[in-house]
CSV table of C-alpha atoms and ligand atoms in Angstrom, one decimal:
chain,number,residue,atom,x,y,z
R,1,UNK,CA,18.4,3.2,4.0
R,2,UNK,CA,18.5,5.5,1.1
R,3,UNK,CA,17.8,2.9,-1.1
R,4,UNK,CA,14.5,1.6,0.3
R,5,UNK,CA,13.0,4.8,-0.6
R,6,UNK,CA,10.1,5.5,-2.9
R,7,UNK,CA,7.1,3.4,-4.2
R,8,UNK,CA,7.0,0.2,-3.8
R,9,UNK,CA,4.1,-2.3,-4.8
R,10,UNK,CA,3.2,-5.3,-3.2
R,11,UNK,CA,3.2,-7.2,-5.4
R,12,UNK,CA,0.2,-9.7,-6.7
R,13,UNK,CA,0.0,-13.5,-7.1
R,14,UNK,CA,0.0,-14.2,-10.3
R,15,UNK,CA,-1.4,-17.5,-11.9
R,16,UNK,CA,-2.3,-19.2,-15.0
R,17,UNK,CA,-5.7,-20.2,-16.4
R,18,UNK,CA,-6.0,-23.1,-14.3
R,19,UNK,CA,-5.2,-21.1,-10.7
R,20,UNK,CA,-1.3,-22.2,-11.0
R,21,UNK,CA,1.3,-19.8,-10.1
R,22,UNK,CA,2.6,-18.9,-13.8
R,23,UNK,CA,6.5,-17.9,-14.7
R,24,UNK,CA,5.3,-15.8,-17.6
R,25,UNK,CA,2.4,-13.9,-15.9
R,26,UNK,CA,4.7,-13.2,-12.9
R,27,UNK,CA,7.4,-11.5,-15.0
R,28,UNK,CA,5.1,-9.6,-17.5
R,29,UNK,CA,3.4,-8.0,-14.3
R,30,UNK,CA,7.1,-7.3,-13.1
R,31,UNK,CA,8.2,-5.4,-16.2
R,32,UNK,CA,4.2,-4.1,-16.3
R,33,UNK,CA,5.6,-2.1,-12.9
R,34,UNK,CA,9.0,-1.4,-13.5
R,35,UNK,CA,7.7,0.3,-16.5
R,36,UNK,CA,5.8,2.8,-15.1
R,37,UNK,CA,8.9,3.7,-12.4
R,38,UNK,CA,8.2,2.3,-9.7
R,39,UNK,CA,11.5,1.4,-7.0
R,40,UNK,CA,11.1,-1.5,-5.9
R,41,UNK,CA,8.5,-4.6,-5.2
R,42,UNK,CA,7.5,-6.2,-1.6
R,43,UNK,CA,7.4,-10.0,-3.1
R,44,UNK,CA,4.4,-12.2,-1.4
R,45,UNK,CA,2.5,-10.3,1.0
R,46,UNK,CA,-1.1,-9.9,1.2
R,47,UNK,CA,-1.5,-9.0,-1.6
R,48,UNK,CA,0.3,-12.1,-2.9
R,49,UNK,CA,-1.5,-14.3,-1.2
R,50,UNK,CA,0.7,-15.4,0.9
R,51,UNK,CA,-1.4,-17.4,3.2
R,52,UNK,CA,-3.1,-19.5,0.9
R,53,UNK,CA,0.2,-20.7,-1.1
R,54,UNK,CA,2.6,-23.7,-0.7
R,55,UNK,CA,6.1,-22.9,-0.1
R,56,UNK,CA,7.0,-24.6,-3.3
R,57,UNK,CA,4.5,-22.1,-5.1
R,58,UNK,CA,6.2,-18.8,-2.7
R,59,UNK,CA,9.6,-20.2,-3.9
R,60,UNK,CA,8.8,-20.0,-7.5
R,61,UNK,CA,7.2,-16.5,-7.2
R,62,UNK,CA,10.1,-15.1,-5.3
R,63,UNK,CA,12.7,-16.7,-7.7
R,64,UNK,CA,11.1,-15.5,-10.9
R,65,UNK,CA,10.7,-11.8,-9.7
R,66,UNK,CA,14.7,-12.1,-8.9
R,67,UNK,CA,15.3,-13.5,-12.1
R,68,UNK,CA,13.4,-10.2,-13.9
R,69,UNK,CA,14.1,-7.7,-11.7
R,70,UNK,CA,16.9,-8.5,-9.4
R,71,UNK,CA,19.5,-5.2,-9.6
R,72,UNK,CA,16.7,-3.2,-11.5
R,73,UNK,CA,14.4,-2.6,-8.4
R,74,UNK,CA,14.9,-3.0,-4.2
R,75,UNK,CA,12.8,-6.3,-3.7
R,76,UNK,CA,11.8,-7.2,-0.2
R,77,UNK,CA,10.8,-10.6,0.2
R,78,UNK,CA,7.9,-11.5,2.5
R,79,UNK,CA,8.7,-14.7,4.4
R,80,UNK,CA,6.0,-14.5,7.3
R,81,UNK,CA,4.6,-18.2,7.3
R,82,UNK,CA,2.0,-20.2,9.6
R,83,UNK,CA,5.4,-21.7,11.2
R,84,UNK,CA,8.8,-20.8,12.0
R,85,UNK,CA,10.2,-23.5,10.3
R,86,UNK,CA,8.6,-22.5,6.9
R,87,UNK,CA,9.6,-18.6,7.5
R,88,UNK,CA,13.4,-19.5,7.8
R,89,UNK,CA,13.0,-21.7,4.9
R,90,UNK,CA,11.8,-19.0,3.0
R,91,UNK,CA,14.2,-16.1,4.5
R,92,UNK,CA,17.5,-18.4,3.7
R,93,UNK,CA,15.9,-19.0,-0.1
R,94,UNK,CA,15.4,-15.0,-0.5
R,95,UNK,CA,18.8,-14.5,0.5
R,96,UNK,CA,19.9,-17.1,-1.8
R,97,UNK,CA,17.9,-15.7,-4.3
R,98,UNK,CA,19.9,-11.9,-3.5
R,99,UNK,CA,16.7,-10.1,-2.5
R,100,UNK,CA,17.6,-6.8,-0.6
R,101,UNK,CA,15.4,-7.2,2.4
R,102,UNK,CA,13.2,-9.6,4.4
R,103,UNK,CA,9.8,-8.7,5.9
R,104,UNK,CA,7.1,-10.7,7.7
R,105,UNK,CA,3.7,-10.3,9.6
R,106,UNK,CA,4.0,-11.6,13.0
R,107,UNK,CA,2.3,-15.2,13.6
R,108,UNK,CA,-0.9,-15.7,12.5
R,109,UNK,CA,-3.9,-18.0,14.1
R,110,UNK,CA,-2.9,-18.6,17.5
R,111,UNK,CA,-2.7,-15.2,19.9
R,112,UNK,CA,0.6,-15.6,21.2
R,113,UNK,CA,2.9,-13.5,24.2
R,114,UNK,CA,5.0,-10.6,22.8
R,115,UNK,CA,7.7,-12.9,24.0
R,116,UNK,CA,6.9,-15.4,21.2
R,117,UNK,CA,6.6,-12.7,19.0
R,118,UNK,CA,9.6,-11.6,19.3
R,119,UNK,CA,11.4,-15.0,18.8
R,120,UNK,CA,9.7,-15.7,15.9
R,121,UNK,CA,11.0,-12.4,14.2
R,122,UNK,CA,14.1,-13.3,16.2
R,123,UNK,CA,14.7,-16.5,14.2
R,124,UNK,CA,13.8,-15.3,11.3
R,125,UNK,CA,16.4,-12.4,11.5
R,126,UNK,CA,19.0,-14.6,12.3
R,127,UNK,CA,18.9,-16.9,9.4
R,128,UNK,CA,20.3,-14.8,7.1
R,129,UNK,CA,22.3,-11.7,6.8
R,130,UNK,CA,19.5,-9.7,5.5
R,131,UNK,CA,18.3,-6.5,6.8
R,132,UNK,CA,15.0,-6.9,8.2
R,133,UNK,CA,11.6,-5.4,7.9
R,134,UNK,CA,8.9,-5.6,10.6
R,135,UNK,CA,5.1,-5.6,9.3
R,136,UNK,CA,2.7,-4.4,11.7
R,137,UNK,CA,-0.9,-5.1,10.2
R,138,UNK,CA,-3.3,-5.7,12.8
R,139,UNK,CA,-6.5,-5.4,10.6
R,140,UNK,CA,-5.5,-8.5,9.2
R,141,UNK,CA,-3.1,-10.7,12.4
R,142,UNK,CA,-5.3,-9.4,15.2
R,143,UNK,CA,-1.9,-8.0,17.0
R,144,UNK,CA,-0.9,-4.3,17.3
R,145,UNK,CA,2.9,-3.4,17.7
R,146,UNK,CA,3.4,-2.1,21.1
R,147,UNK,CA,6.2,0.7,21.2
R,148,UNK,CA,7.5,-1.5,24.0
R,149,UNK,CA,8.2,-5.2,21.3
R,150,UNK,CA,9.2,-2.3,19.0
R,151,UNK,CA,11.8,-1.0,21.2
R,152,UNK,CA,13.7,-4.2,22.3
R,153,UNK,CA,13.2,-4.9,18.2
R,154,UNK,CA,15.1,-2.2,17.1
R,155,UNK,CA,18.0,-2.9,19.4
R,156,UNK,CA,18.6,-5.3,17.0
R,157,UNK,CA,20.2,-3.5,13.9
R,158,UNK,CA,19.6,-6.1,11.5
R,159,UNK,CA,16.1,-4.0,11.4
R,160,UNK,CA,16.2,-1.3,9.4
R,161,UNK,CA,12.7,-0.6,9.2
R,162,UNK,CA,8.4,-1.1,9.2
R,163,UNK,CA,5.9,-1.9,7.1
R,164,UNK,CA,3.2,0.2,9.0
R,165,UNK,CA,-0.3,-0.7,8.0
R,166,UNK,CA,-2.2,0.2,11.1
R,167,UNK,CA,-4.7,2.9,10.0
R,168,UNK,CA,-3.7,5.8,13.3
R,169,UNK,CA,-1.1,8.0,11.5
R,170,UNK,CA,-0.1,8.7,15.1
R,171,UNK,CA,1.9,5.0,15.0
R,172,UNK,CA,3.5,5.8,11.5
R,173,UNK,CA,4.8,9.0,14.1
R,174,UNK,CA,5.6,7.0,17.2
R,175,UNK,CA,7.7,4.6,15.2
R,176,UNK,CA,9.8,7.3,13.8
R,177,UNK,CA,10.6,9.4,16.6
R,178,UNK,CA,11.4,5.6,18.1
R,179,UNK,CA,13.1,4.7,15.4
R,180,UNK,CA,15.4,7.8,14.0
R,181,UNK,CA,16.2,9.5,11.4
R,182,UNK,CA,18.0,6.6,10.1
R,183,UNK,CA,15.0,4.1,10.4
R,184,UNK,CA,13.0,3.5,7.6
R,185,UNK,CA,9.2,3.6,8.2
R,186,UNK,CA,6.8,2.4,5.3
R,187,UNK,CA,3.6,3.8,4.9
R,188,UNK,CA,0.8,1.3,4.8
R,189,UNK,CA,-2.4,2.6,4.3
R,190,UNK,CA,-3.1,3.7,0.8
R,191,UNK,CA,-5.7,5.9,1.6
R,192,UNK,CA,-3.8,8.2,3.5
R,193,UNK,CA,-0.4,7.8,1.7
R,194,UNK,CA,0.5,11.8,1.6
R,195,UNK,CA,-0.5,12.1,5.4
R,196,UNK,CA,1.3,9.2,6.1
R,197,UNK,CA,4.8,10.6,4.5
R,198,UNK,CA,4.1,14.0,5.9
R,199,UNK,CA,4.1,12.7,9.4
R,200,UNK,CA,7.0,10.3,9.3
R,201,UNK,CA,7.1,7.6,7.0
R,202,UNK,CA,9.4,7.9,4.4
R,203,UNK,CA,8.5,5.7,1.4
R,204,UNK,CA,5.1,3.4,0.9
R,205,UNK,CA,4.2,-0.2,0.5
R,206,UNK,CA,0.5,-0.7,-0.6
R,207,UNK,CA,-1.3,-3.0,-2.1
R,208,UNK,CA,-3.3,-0.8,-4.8
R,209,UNK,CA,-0.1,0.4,-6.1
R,210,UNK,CA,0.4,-1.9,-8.6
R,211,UNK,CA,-3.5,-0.8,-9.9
R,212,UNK,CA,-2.5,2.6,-10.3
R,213,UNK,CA,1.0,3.2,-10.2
R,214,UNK,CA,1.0,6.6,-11.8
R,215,UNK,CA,-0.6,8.5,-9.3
R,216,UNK,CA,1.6,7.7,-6.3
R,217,UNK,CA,4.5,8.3,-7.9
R,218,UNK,CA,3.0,11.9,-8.8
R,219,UNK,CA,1.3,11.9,-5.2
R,220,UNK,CA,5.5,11.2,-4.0
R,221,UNK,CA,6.4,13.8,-6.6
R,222,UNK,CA,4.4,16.5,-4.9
R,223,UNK,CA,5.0,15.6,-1.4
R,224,UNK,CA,8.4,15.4,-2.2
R,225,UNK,CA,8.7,19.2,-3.9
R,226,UNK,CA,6.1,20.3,-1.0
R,227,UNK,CA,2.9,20.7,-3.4
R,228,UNK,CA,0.3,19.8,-0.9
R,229,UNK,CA,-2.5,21.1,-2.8
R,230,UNK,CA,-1.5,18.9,-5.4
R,231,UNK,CA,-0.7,15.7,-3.4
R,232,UNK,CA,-3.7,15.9,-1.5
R,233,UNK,CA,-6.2,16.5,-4.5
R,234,UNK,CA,-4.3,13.3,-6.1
R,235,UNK,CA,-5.1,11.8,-2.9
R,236,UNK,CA,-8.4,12.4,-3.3
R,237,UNK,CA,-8.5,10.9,-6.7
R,238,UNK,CA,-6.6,7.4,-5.1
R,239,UNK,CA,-9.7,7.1,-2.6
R,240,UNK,CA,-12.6,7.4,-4.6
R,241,UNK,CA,-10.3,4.4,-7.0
R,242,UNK,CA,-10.2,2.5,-3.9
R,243,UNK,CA,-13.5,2.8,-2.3
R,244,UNK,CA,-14.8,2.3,-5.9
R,245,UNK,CA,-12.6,-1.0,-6.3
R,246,UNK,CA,-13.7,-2.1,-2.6
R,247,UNK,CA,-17.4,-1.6,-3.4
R,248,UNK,CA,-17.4,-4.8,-5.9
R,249,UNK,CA,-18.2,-8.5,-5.3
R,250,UNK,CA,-15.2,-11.2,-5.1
R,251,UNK,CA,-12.8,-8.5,-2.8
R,252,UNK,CA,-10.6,-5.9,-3.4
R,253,UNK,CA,-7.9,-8.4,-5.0
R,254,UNK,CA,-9.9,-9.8,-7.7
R,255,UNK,CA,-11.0,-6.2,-8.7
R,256,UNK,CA,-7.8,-4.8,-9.1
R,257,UNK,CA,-6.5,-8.3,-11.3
R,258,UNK,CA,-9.3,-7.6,-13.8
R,259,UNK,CA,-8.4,-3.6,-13.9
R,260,UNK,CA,-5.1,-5.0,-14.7
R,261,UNK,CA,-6.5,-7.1,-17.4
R,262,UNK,CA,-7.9,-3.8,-18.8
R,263,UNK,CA,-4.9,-2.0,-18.1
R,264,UNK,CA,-2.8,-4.4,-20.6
R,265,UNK,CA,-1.5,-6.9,-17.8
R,266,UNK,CA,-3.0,-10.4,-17.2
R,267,UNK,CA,-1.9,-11.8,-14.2
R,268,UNK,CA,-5.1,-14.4,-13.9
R,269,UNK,CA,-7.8,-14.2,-10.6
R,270,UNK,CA,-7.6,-14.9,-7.1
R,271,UNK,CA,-7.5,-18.0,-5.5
R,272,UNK,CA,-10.3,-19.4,-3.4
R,273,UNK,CA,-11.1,-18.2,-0.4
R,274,UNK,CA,-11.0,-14.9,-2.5
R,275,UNK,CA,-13.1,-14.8,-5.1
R,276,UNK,CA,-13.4,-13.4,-8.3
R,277,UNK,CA,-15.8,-10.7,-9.5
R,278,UNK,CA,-19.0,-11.3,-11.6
R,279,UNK,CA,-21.9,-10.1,-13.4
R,280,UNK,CA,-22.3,-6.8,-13.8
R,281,UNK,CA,-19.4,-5.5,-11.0
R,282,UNK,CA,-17.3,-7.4,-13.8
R,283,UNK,CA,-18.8,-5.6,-17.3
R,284,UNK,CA,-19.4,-1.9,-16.3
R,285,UNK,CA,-17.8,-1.2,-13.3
R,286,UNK,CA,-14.8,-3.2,-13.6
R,287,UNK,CA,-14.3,-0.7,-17.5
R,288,UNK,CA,-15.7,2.0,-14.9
R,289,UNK,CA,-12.6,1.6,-12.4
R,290,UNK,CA,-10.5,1.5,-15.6
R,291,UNK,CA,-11.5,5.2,-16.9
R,292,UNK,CA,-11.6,6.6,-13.6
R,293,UNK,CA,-8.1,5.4,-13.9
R,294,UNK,CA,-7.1,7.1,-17.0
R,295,UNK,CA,-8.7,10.3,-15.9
R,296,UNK,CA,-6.9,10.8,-12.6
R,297,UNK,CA,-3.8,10.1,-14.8
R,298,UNK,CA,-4.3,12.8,-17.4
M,1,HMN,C1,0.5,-6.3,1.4
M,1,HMN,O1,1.0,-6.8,2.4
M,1,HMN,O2,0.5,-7.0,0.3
M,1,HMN,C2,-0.2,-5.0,1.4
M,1,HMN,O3,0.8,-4.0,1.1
M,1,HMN,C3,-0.9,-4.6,2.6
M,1,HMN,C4,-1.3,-3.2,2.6
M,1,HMN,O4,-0.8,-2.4,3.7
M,1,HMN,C5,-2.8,-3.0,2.5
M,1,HMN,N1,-3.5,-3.2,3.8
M,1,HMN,C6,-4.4,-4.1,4.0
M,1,HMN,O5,-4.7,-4.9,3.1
M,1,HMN,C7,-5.0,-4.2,5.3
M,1,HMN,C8,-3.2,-1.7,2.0
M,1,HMN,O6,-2.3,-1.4,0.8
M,1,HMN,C9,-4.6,-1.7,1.5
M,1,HMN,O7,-4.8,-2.7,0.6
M,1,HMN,C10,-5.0,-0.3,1.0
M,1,HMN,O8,-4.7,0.7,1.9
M,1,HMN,C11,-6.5,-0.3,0.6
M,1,HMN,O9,-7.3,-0.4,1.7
């Protein structure tokens, strides 16, 4: 559990010029991070697009991050999928591929019963013999944990943790005291990473991280050491970056790739539905973004 500990990106899609997942952009943005210190990377969640990749394309990204990174950082594997069938697919190539942990949203589309929540996760868990990561994020799959899915969940120990990104700090709470000391919960929300670790969760997952990697591992570093002034004032410098890099056109995504881009790390755009940012978001605020950046850093 020890080991799951710290900041961990999730990590971006990354594609070549013609909107194809690229080798040599997906490794360049994994040594980009590991770089800067970060722990570990959570490999094809939102932020990597998941839902509008192929499996063939969620292979290759998961294979080249192991084949950069694999024994240099904690890589979690995101295998939630429109269909059972492709999830387990995915889970047994993660574990193939030696990645530490597996983590997925719960289905997507259809509202289903708890009950075929549960056997989704359920099936996914018992393809490999990978610990297991539950991702609650009910902004974006319409369904909220209930402490009562949670609790027949944990029973199973193959889950050692969850990816909470449900914006009540009160949940990150309730699924610690459920969970023990032993549980890992991950803070979601970016905006409120400090009061997410001082309530309970005991590491992050987030998808600015990667934008800005330098200020939650200081924001760790004084929560850590019990500098609250500090952490919170760095806190304060994360959410005027991400209400800044939310205020754009294209979406949230597409602003942080082209930070990147200034930043020294091309990982190409979005892919449609997303879409990128243009005009004058793209020229001046996009540089903008960038020296805000590099100020909150000094
Ligand atoms: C992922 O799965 O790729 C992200 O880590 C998801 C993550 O929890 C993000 N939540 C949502 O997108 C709803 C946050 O990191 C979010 O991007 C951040 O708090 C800015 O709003």
């Amino acid at each position: 559990v020890e080991k799951f500990k710290g900041i961990i990106p999730a990590f971006y899609a990354c594609y070549d010029e013609t909107g194809d997942v690229s080798e040599a952009r997906t490794k360049a943005l994994c040594s980009y991070l590991f770089d800067k210190g970060v722990q570990g990377l959570y490999v094809g969640g939102s932020s990597g697009e998941c839902i509008y990749q192929n499996l063939e394309e969620r292979k290759a990204t998961l294979k080249y991050v192991a084949e950069s990174m694999k024994g240099k950082l904690i890589l979690i594997a995101h295998v939630g999928a429109p269909s059972t069938r492709e999830s387990v697919e995915l889970a047994k190539y993660a574990e193939e591929l030696g990645y530490d942990a597996l983590s997925a949203i719960p289905p997507i589309y259809f509202k289903l019963p708890e009950s075929s929540i549960y056997k989704y996760w359920t099936s996914i868990m018992d393809a490999t013999g990978l610990p297991f990561i539950i991702y609650n994020i009910p902004q974006t799959t319409g369904y909220n944990l209930s402490l009562n899915l949670f609790g027949k969940l944990i029973e199973n120990k193959k889950v050692i943790g969850v990816k909470n990104s449900s914006m009540p700090a009160l949940d990150i709470e309730r699924f610690k005291a459920a969970g023990g000391e032993n549980f890992i919960v991950f803070n979601g929300p970016d905006e409120q990473y400090v009061s997410g670790r001082l309530i309970g969760a005991d590491a992050g997952i987030g998808g600015t991280y990667a934008a800005m990697p330098e200020l939650y591992l200081k924001a760790e570093q004084y929560v850590s050491t019990g500098n609250f002034a500090k952490a919170r004032s760095i806190q304060k410098d994360i959410n005027d970056l991400i209400i800044a890099l939310c205020s754009l056109n294209g979406n949230m995504y597409s602003a942080i790739k082209e930070v990147l881009k200034l930043r020294g790390v091309n990982v190409g755009s979005v892919r449609g539905p997303l879409e990128p940012v243009t005009g004058d978001d793209l020229e001046t605020k996009i540089p903008a973004i960038r020296d805000m950046i590099d100020a909150a850093i000094a």
